[in-house]
């Protein structure tokens, strides 16, 4: 029974996490990225605040200050850069792969900031993973008329998320998830709505496509993906969740091919394989799980949790896709 629940939860995590990149392409076909994000977060905030009021959750000023900073990096800057890049032509699968390097970057930064040891195999995994992403980007550029600086936008978003993740670990907030999300989403809603107003396109397009894109990103990406991630982290630990996230790039690429006809090049496939090898090398060489923005929220509650070995995690993750 537990194996079935883990398989369903893992599959849901991969599919729902990929949905954010698909929703970005759906929405940016109807409006600029900042307009899509503004209304996505307005809708999410309304629902979250209603839920917090129902649960009688009230934030302190300390919590507001902490989550305002985390929301700035983990949501506003991360999604603003990533979805703007997709809106300018970066394929969702490529953006997903670049974003998937975040746990590796955080682990490397943690070794410098928190003194966590990074061994030779882990260092090799980081290098190989970056080479794999480079191959995917080069393969995509060979078949697309898109200037290379545009690819820096998803990379900048990934860097912002990494900074926010480190900040999460340093600040270690303890507020309930719904309250944390409400504050962070409020910051993002205010930021993206201000951006849209300054750009003169705050009014949402009155089209069915835009409404579906907003509903898609709120239900599947904001609540669904985040909820699935938290469930997997609480149930199976952050290492398994991090490994599962590396299955999102190929899932996103296939999804984008089916929905939008985005091309999948052989160089891109090779890059995915190389990246997978790099991730496997890194995970097999570490006993400390890659940090994620959500993990520190549950860290104290799971102090007695002993994560599974890297080999068993990779094996069980592979079974999810069968």
mmCIF file of C-alpha atoms in Angstrom:
data_model
loop_
_atom_site.group_PDB
_atom_site.id
_atom_site.type_symbol
_atom_site.label_atom_id
_atom_site.label_comp_id
_atom_site.label_asym_id
_atom_site.label_seq_id
_atom_site.Cartn_x
_atom_site.Cartn_y
_atom_site.Cartn_z
ATOM 1 C CA UNK A 1 0.000 0.000 0.000
ATOM 2 C CA UNK A 2 2.811 2.395 0.947
ATOM 3 C CA UNK A 3 4.586 1.677 -2.350
ATOM 4 C CA UNK A 4 1.403 2.511 -4.280
ATOM 5 C CA UNK A 5 0.951 5.791 -2.403
ATOM 6 C CA UNK A 6 4.603 6.697 -2.995
ATOM 7 C CA UNK A 7 4.273 5.908 -6.701
ATOM 8 C CA UNK A 8 1.123 8.034 -7.062
ATOM 9 C CA UNK A 9 2.631 10.894 -5.045
ATOM 10 C CA UNK A 10 5.879 10.797 -7.021
ATOM 11 C CA UNK A 11 4.081 10.736 -10.353
ATOM 12 C CA UNK A 12 1.843 13.612 -9.248
ATOM 13 C CA UNK A 13 4.875 15.636 -8.192
ATOM 14 C CA UNK A 14 6.627 15.188 -11.545
ATOM 15 C CA UNK A 15 3.531 15.972 -13.616
ATOM 16 C CA UNK A 16 2.355 18.910 -11.501
ATOM 17 C CA UNK A 17 5.825 20.467 -11.231
ATOM 18 C CA UNK A 18 6.085 20.264 -15.025
ATOM 19 C CA UNK A 19 2.695 21.935 -15.346
ATOM 20 C CA UNK A 20 4.148 25.301 -14.336
ATOM 21 C CA UNK A 21 6.316 25.470 -17.445
ATOM 22 C CA UNK A 22 3.432 24.375 -19.672
ATOM 23 C CA UNK A 23 1.104 26.896 -18.051
ATOM 24 C CA UNK A 24 3.697 29.600 -18.680
ATOM 25 C CA UNK A 25 3.650 28.912 -22.414
ATOM 26 C CA UNK A 26 -0.146 28.766 -22.445
ATOM 27 C CA UNK A 27 -0.462 32.074 -20.620
ATOM 28 C CA UNK A 28 2.270 34.016 -22.388
ATOM 29 C CA UNK A 29 0.567 33.266 -25.683
ATOM 30 C CA UNK A 30 -2.308 35.409 -24.389
ATOM 31 C CA UNK A 31 -0.525 38.152 -22.416
ATOM 32 C CA UNK A 32 2.923 39.263 -21.193
ATOM 33 C CA UNK A 33 4.492 37.116 -18.488
ATOM 34 C CA UNK A 34 4.075 39.756 -15.778
ATOM 35 C CA UNK A 35 0.341 40.103 -16.539
ATOM 36 C CA UNK A 36 -0.161 36.343 -16.309
ATOM 37 C CA UNK A 37 1.773 36.206 -13.041
ATOM 38 C CA UNK A 38 -0.044 39.215 -11.596
ATOM 39 C CA UNK A 39 -3.470 37.631 -11.995
ATOM 40 C CA UNK A 40 -2.200 34.187 -11.048
ATOM 41 C CA UNK A 41 -1.001 35.522 -7.722
ATOM 42 C CA UNK A 42 -4.032 37.739 -7.143
ATOM 43 C CA UNK A 43 -6.262 34.672 -7.503
ATOM 44 C CA UNK A 44 -3.965 32.570 -5.299
ATOM 45 C CA UNK A 45 -3.814 35.243 -2.583
ATOM 46 C CA UNK A 46 -7.598 35.568 -2.423
ATOM 47 C CA UNK A 47 -7.936 31.812 -1.877
ATOM 48 C CA UNK A 48 -5.058 31.617 0.601
ATOM 49 C CA UNK A 49 -6.233 34.542 2.715
ATOM 50 C CA UNK A 50 -9.738 33.082 2.817
ATOM 51 C CA UNK A 51 -8.297 29.775 4.006
ATOM 52 C CA UNK A 52 -6.103 31.454 6.642
ATOM 53 C CA UNK A 53 -9.078 33.414 7.967
ATOM 54 C CA UNK A 54 -11.092 30.216 8.125
ATOM 55 C CA UNK A 55 -8.257 28.545 10.072
ATOM 56 C CA UNK A 56 -7.725 31.715 12.147
ATOM 57 C CA UNK A 57 -4.079 31.986 11.165
ATOM 58 C CA UNK A 58 -2.641 35.435 11.855
ATOM 59 C CA UNK A 59 0.947 36.398 10.923
ATOM 60 C CA UNK A 60 3.334 38.261 13.202
ATOM 61 C CA UNK A 61 5.406 41.170 11.917
ATOM 62 C CA UNK A 62 8.461 38.951 12.222
ATOM 63 C CA UNK A 63 6.841 36.360 9.938
ATOM 64 C CA UNK A 64 5.806 39.043 7.455
ATOM 65 C CA UNK A 65 9.370 40.367 7.228
ATOM 66 C CA UNK A 66 10.858 36.891 6.755
ATOM 67 C CA UNK A 67 8.391 35.698 4.132
ATOM 68 C CA UNK A 68 8.453 38.991 2.291
ATOM 69 C CA UNK A 69 12.161 38.409 1.636
ATOM 70 C CA UNK A 70 11.653 34.736 0.771
ATOM 71 C CA UNK A 71 8.726 35.544 -1.504
ATOM 72 C CA UNK A 72 10.824 38.137 -3.317
ATOM 73 C CA UNK A 73 13.474 35.587 -4.283
ATOM 74 C CA UNK A 74 11.607 32.258 -4.366
ATOM 75 C CA UNK A 75 8.564 33.485 -6.262
ATOM 76 C CA UNK A 76 8.743 37.023 -7.653
ATOM 77 C CA UNK A 77 12.287 36.976 -9.062
ATOM 78 C CA UNK A 78 12.335 33.240 -9.811
ATOM 79 C CA UNK A 79 9.071 33.078 -11.738
ATOM 80 C CA UNK A 80 9.399 36.582 -13.163
ATOM 81 C CA UNK A 81 12.689 35.712 -14.859
ATOM 82 C CA UNK A 82 11.774 32.140 -15.806
ATOM 83 C CA UNK A 83 8.342 32.818 -17.279
ATOM 84 C CA UNK A 84 9.543 35.970 -19.029
ATOM 85 C CA UNK A 85 12.190 33.801 -20.688
ATOM 86 C CA UNK A 86 9.544 31.304 -21.785
ATOM 87 C CA UNK A 87 7.423 34.160 -23.083
ATOM 88 C CA UNK A 88 10.401 35.356 -25.155
ATOM 89 C CA UNK A 89 10.834 31.947 -26.767
ATOM 90 C CA UNK A 90 12.772 29.640 -24.435
ATOM 91 C CA UNK A 91 11.083 26.202 -24.722
ATOM 92 C CA UNK A 92 9.446 25.017 -21.493
ATOM 93 C CA UNK A 93 11.555 21.843 -21.429
ATOM 94 C CA UNK A 94 14.799 23.823 -21.584
ATOM 95 C CA UNK A 95 13.596 26.196 -18.860
ATOM 96 C CA UNK A 96 12.642 23.193 -16.719
ATOM 97 C CA UNK A 97 16.073 21.646 -17.113
ATOM 98 C CA UNK A 98 17.849 24.875 -16.173
ATOM 99 C CA UNK A 99 15.592 25.236 -13.117
ATOM 100 C CA UNK A 100 16.302 21.621 -12.145
ATOM 101 C CA UNK A 101 19.940 22.510 -11.459
ATOM 102 C CA UNK A 102 18.826 24.506 -8.405
ATOM 103 C CA UNK A 103 19.304 21.731 -5.806
ATOM 104 C CA UNK A 104 22.847 21.112 -7.051
ATOM 105 C CA UNK A 105 23.703 24.802 -6.881
ATOM 106 C CA UNK A 106 22.238 25.069 -3.388
ATOM 107 C CA UNK A 107 24.231 22.052 -2.239
ATOM 108 C CA UNK A 108 27.429 23.624 -3.554
ATOM 109 C CA UNK A 109 26.623 26.940 -1.858
ATOM 110 C CA UNK A 110 25.785 25.131 1.377
ATOM 111 C CA UNK A 111 29.243 23.614 1.422
ATOM 112 C CA UNK A 112 30.683 27.128 1.451
ATOM 113 C CA UNK A 113 28.202 28.781 3.805
ATOM 114 C CA UNK A 114 27.339 25.981 6.229
ATOM 115 C CA UNK A 115 30.494 23.909 5.945
ATOM 116 C CA UNK A 116 28.821 20.882 4.397
ATOM 117 C CA UNK A 117 31.395 18.631 2.780
ATOM 118 C CA UNK A 118 31.313 18.230 -1.011
ATOM 119 C CA UNK A 119 33.301 15.231 -2.150
ATOM 120 C CA UNK A 120 35.032 14.548 -5.453
ATOM 121 C CA UNK A 121 32.079 12.570 -6.828
ATOM 122 C CA UNK A 122 29.686 15.356 -5.922
ATOM 123 C CA UNK A 123 31.901 17.960 -7.573
ATOM 124 C CA UNK A 124 32.079 15.792 -10.694
ATOM 125 C CA UNK A 125 28.297 15.490 -10.664
ATOM 126 C CA UNK A 126 27.928 19.273 -10.562
ATOM 127 C CA UNK A 127 30.254 19.738 -13.510
ATOM 128 C CA UNK A 128 28.613 16.977 -15.566
ATOM 129 C CA UNK A 129 25.152 18.377 -14.794
ATOM 130 C CA UNK A 130 26.163 21.814 -16.063
ATOM 131 C CA UNK A 131 27.636 20.247 -19.212
ATOM 132 C CA UNK A 132 24.333 18.462 -19.808
ATOM 133 C CA UNK A 133 22.350 21.693 -19.531
ATOM 134 C CA UNK A 134 24.792 23.388 -21.904
ATOM 135 C CA UNK A 135 24.237 20.631 -24.471
ATOM 136 C CA UNK A 136 20.470 21.016 -24.227
ATOM 137 C CA UNK A 137 20.668 24.778 -24.674
ATOM 138 C CA UNK A 138 23.066 24.439 -27.626
ATOM 139 C CA UNK A 139 20.779 21.834 -29.191
ATOM 140 C CA UNK A 140 17.807 24.134 -28.786
ATOM 141 C CA UNK A 141 19.677 27.150 -30.182
ATOM 142 C CA UNK A 142 20.649 25.188 -33.276
ATOM 143 C CA UNK A 143 17.023 24.875 -34.276
ATOM 144 C CA UNK A 144 15.580 28.155 -33.031
ATOM 145 C CA UNK A 145 16.004 31.772 -34.028
ATOM 146 C CA UNK A 146 16.529 33.002 -30.467
ATOM 147 C CA UNK A 147 19.366 35.178 -29.152
ATOM 148 C CA UNK A 148 21.478 33.413 -26.534
ATOM 149 C CA UNK A 149 21.080 36.105 -23.812
ATOM 150 C CA UNK A 150 17.402 35.101 -23.524
ATOM 151 C CA UNK A 151 18.541 31.796 -22.018
ATOM 152 C CA UNK A 152 20.084 33.783 -19.168
ATOM 153 C CA UNK A 153 16.595 34.627 -17.894
ATOM 154 C CA UNK A 154 15.754 31.068 -16.692
ATOM 155 C CA UNK A 155 19.299 30.863 -15.326
ATOM 156 C CA UNK A 156 18.756 34.104 -13.399
ATOM 157 C CA UNK A 157 15.472 32.722 -12.087
ATOM 158 C CA UNK A 158 17.207 29.552 -10.938
ATOM 159 C CA UNK A 159 19.857 31.673 -9.192
ATOM 160 C CA UNK A 160 17.163 33.720 -7.422
ATOM 161 C CA UNK A 161 15.458 30.526 -6.228
ATOM 162 C CA UNK A 162 18.806 29.248 -4.968
ATOM 163 C CA UNK A 163 19.392 32.452 -2.994
ATOM 164 C CA UNK A 164 15.904 32.187 -1.547
ATOM 165 C CA UNK A 165 16.561 28.574 -0.580
ATOM 166 C CA UNK A 166 19.714 29.523 1.317
ATOM 167 C CA UNK A 167 17.754 32.335 2.963
ATOM 168 C CA UNK A 168 15.062 29.836 3.944
ATOM 169 C CA UNK A 169 17.637 27.738 5.701
ATOM 170 C CA UNK A 170 19.219 30.713 7.466
ATOM 171 C CA UNK A 171 15.924 32.274 8.567
ATOM 172 C CA UNK A 172 14.256 28.904 9.333
ATOM 173 C CA UNK A 173 10.610 30.079 9.533
ATOM 174 C CA UNK A 174 8.158 27.934 11.494
ATOM 175 C CA UNK A 175 4.809 29.312 10.304
ATOM 176 C CA UNK A 176 2.141 26.980 8.852
ATOM 177 C CA UNK A 177 2.497 26.381 5.122
ATOM 178 C CA UNK A 178 -0.749 28.136 4.194
ATOM 179 C CA UNK A 179 0.243 31.260 6.124
ATOM 180 C CA UNK A 180 3.747 31.255 4.639
ATOM 181 C CA UNK A 181 2.320 30.913 1.125
ATOM 182 C CA UNK A 182 -0.219 33.669 1.754
ATOM 183 C CA UNK A 183 2.504 36.163 2.697
ATOM 184 C CA UNK A 184 4.867 35.161 -0.103
ATOM 185 C CA UNK A 185 2.127 35.164 -2.715
ATOM 186 C CA UNK A 186 0.952 38.589 -1.506
ATOM 187 C CA UNK A 187 4.434 39.999 -2.113
ATOM 188 C CA UNK A 188 4.483 38.464 -5.591
ATOM 189 C CA UNK A 189 0.968 39.688 -6.394
ATOM 190 C CA UNK A 190 1.911 43.252 -5.404
ATOM 191 C CA UNK A 191 5.169 43.077 -7.358
ATOM 192 C CA UNK A 192 3.722 41.667 -10.564
ATOM 193 C CA UNK A 193 0.665 43.922 -10.476
ATOM 194 C CA UNK A 194 2.916 46.978 -10.042
ATOM 195 C CA UNK A 195 5.051 45.758 -12.935
ATOM 196 C CA UNK A 196 1.951 45.310 -15.099
ATOM 197 C CA UNK A 197 0.568 48.742 -14.204
ATOM 198 C CA UNK A 198 3.868 50.437 -15.035
ATOM 199 C CA UNK A 199 3.947 48.553 -18.341
ATOM 200 C CA UNK A 200 0.378 49.623 -19.079
ATOM 201 C CA UNK A 201 -1.049 46.131 -19.449
ATOM 202 C CA UNK A 202 -2.459 45.304 -16.025
ATOM 203 C CA UNK A 203 -5.943 44.665 -17.425
ATOM 204 C CA UNK A 204 -6.364 40.942 -18.093
ATOM 205 C CA UNK A 205 -7.225 39.846 -21.632
ATOM 206 C CA UNK A 206 -10.904 38.919 -21.683
ATOM 207 C CA UNK A 207 -10.289 35.612 -23.423
ATOM 208 C CA UNK A 208 -11.055 32.036 -22.516
ATOM 209 C CA UNK A 209 -7.409 31.123 -23.112
ATOM 210 C CA UNK A 210 -6.104 33.580 -20.533
ATOM 211 C CA UNK A 211 -8.675 32.502 -17.957
ATOM 212 C CA UNK A 212 -7.728 28.863 -18.466
ATOM 213 C CA UNK A 213 -4.024 29.719 -18.153
ATOM 214 C CA UNK A 214 -4.599 31.520 -14.834
ATOM 215 C CA UNK A 215 -6.730 28.639 -13.529
ATOM 216 C CA UNK A 216 -4.084 26.169 -14.750
ATOM 217 C CA UNK A 217 -1.220 27.906 -12.939
ATOM 218 C CA UNK A 218 -3.169 28.513 -9.728
ATOM 219 C CA UNK A 219 -4.659 25.040 -9.354
ATOM 220 C CA UNK A 220 -1.954 22.848 -10.885
ATOM 221 C CA UNK A 221 1.212 24.876 -10.355
ATOM 222 C CA UNK A 222 0.733 26.990 -7.218
ATOM 223 C CA UNK A 223 -1.362 24.617 -5.110
ATOM 224 C CA UNK A 224 -0.929 21.245 -6.816
ATOM 225 C CA UNK A 225 2.832 21.204 -7.377
ATOM 226 C CA UNK A 226 3.620 22.825 -4.040
ATOM 227 C CA UNK A 227 1.272 20.479 -2.178
ATOM 228 C CA UNK A 228 2.640 17.374 -3.903
ATOM 229 C CA UNK A 229 6.194 18.457 -3.110
ATOM 230 C CA UNK A 230 5.389 18.944 0.571
ATOM 231 C CA UNK A 231 3.626 15.572 0.719
ATOM 232 C CA UNK A 232 6.617 13.743 -0.783
ATOM 233 C CA UNK A 233 9.064 15.609 1.481
ATOM 234 C CA UNK A 234 7.057 14.803 4.602
ATOM 235 C CA UNK A 235 6.495 11.182 3.621
ATOM 236 C CA UNK A 236 9.765 10.182 1.967
ATOM 237 C CA UNK A 237 12.278 12.927 2.734
ATOM 238 C CA UNK A 238 13.839 15.729 0.676
ATOM 239 C CA UNK A 239 16.368 13.566 -1.158
ATOM 240 C CA UNK A 240 13.681 11.552 -2.917
ATOM 241 C CA UNK A 241 11.776 14.735 -3.740
ATOM 242 C CA UNK A 242 14.903 16.342 -5.183
ATOM 243 C CA UNK A 243 15.636 13.294 -7.339
ATOM 244 C CA UNK A 244 12.061 13.249 -8.623
ATOM 245 C CA UNK A 245 12.361 16.882 -9.689
ATOM 246 C CA UNK A 246 15.062 15.848 -12.147
ATOM 247 C CA UNK A 247 12.411 13.847 -13.998
ATOM 248 C CA UNK A 248 10.498 17.048 -14.759
ATOM 249 C CA UNK A 249 12.640 18.268 -17.720
ATOM 250 C CA UNK A 250 11.971 15.229 -19.949
ATOM 251 C CA UNK A 251 8.336 15.227 -18.798
ATOM 252 C CA UNK A 252 8.015 18.903 -19.712
ATOM 253 C CA UNK A 253 9.725 18.396 -23.070
ATOM 254 C CA UNK A 254 7.375 15.548 -24.017
ATOM 255 C CA UNK A 255 4.361 17.515 -22.793
ATOM 256 C CA UNK A 256 5.455 20.585 -24.776
ATOM 257 C CA UNK A 257 5.999 18.422 -27.867
ATOM 258 C CA UNK A 258 2.490 16.977 -27.580
ATOM 259 C CA UNK A 259 0.737 20.281 -26.825
ATOM 260 C CA UNK A 260 2.771 22.836 -28.784
ATOM 261 C CA UNK A 261 4.826 20.812 -31.241
ATOM 262 C CA UNK A 262 8.119 21.957 -29.687
ATOM 263 C CA UNK A 263 10.978 20.082 -31.319
ATOM 264 C CA UNK A 264 13.100 17.607 -29.361
ATOM 265 C CA UNK A 265 16.615 17.457 -30.829
ATOM 266 C CA UNK A 266 19.055 14.581 -30.470
ATOM 267 C CA UNK A 267 21.549 16.975 -28.900
ATOM 268 C CA UNK A 268 18.891 17.911 -26.368
ATOM 269 C CA UNK A 269 18.197 14.250 -25.593
ATOM 270 C CA UNK A 270 21.932 13.699 -25.150
ATOM 271 C CA UNK A 271 22.079 16.660 -22.793
ATOM 272 C CA UNK A 272 19.278 15.178 -20.694
ATOM 273 C CA UNK A 273 21.180 11.893 -20.441
ATOM 274 C CA UNK A 274 24.384 13.690 -19.439
ATOM 275 C CA UNK A 275 22.495 15.729 -16.840
ATOM 276 C CA UNK A 276 20.942 12.550 -15.431
ATOM 277 C CA UNK A 277 24.405 11.011 -15.105
ATOM 278 C CA UNK A 278 25.612 14.121 -13.292
ATOM 279 C CA UNK A 279 22.678 14.006 -10.884
ATOM 280 C CA UNK A 280 23.191 10.295 -10.227
ATOM 281 C CA UNK A 281 26.886 10.926 -9.530
ATOM 282 C CA UNK A 282 26.074 13.740 -7.128
ATOM 283 C CA UNK A 283 23.325 11.887 -5.249
ATOM 284 C CA UNK A 284 25.381 8.695 -4.950
ATOM 285 C CA UNK A 285 28.221 10.678 -3.424
ATOM 286 C CA UNK A 286 26.276 12.448 -0.691
ATOM 287 C CA UNK A 287 24.552 11.533 2.531
ATOM 288 C CA UNK A 288 23.223 15.065 3.060
ATOM 289 C CA UNK A 289 20.017 15.770 1.117
ATOM 290 C CA UNK A 290 19.858 18.691 -1.234
ATOM 291 C CA UNK A 291 18.167 21.603 0.475
ATOM 292 C CA UNK A 292 14.859 22.861 -0.843
ATOM 293 C CA UNK A 293 12.779 25.932 0.036
ATOM 294 C CA UNK A 294 10.132 23.734 1.608
ATOM 295 C CA UNK A 295 12.379 21.365 3.542
ATOM 296 C CA UNK A 296 13.279 23.629 6.449
ATOM 297 C CA UNK A 297 9.572 24.065 7.208
ATOM 298 C CA UNK A 298 9.436 20.395 8.128
ATOM 299 C CA UNK A 299 13.001 19.800 9.300
ATOM 300 C CA UNK A 300 12.338 20.123 13.014
ATOM 301 C CA UNK A 301 9.281 17.890 12.827
ATOM 302 C CA UNK A 302 11.222 15.133 11.069
ATOM 303 C CA UNK A 303 14.359 15.239 13.188
ATOM 304 C CA UNK A 304 14.161 11.485 13.684
ATOM 305 C CA UNK A 305 13.745 10.705 9.979
ATOM 306 C CA UNK A 306 16.490 8.635 8.400
ATOM 307 C CA UNK A 307 16.481 9.092 4.616
ATOM 308 C CA UNK A 308 16.837 6.122 2.344
ATOM 309 C CA UNK A 309 20.085 5.454 0.576
ATOM 310 C CA UNK A 310 20.776 7.243 -2.682
ATOM 311 C CA UNK A 311 20.720 3.976 -4.634
ATOM 312 C CA UNK A 312 17.296 2.967 -3.302
ATOM 313 C CA UNK A 313 15.932 6.450 -3.908
ATOM 314 C CA UNK A 314 17.092 6.516 -7.522
ATOM 315 C CA UNK A 315 15.764 3.002 -8.026
ATOM 316 C CA UNK A 316 12.345 3.769 -6.569
ATOM 317 C CA UNK A 317 12.208 7.041 -8.505
ATOM 318 C CA UNK A 318 12.797 5.151 -11.725
ATOM 319 C CA UNK A 319 9.965 2.774 -10.850
ATOM 320 C CA UNK A 320 7.577 5.707 -10.640
ATOM 321 C CA UNK A 321 7.956 6.292 -14.376
ATOM 322 C CA UNK A 322 7.303 2.709 -15.415
#
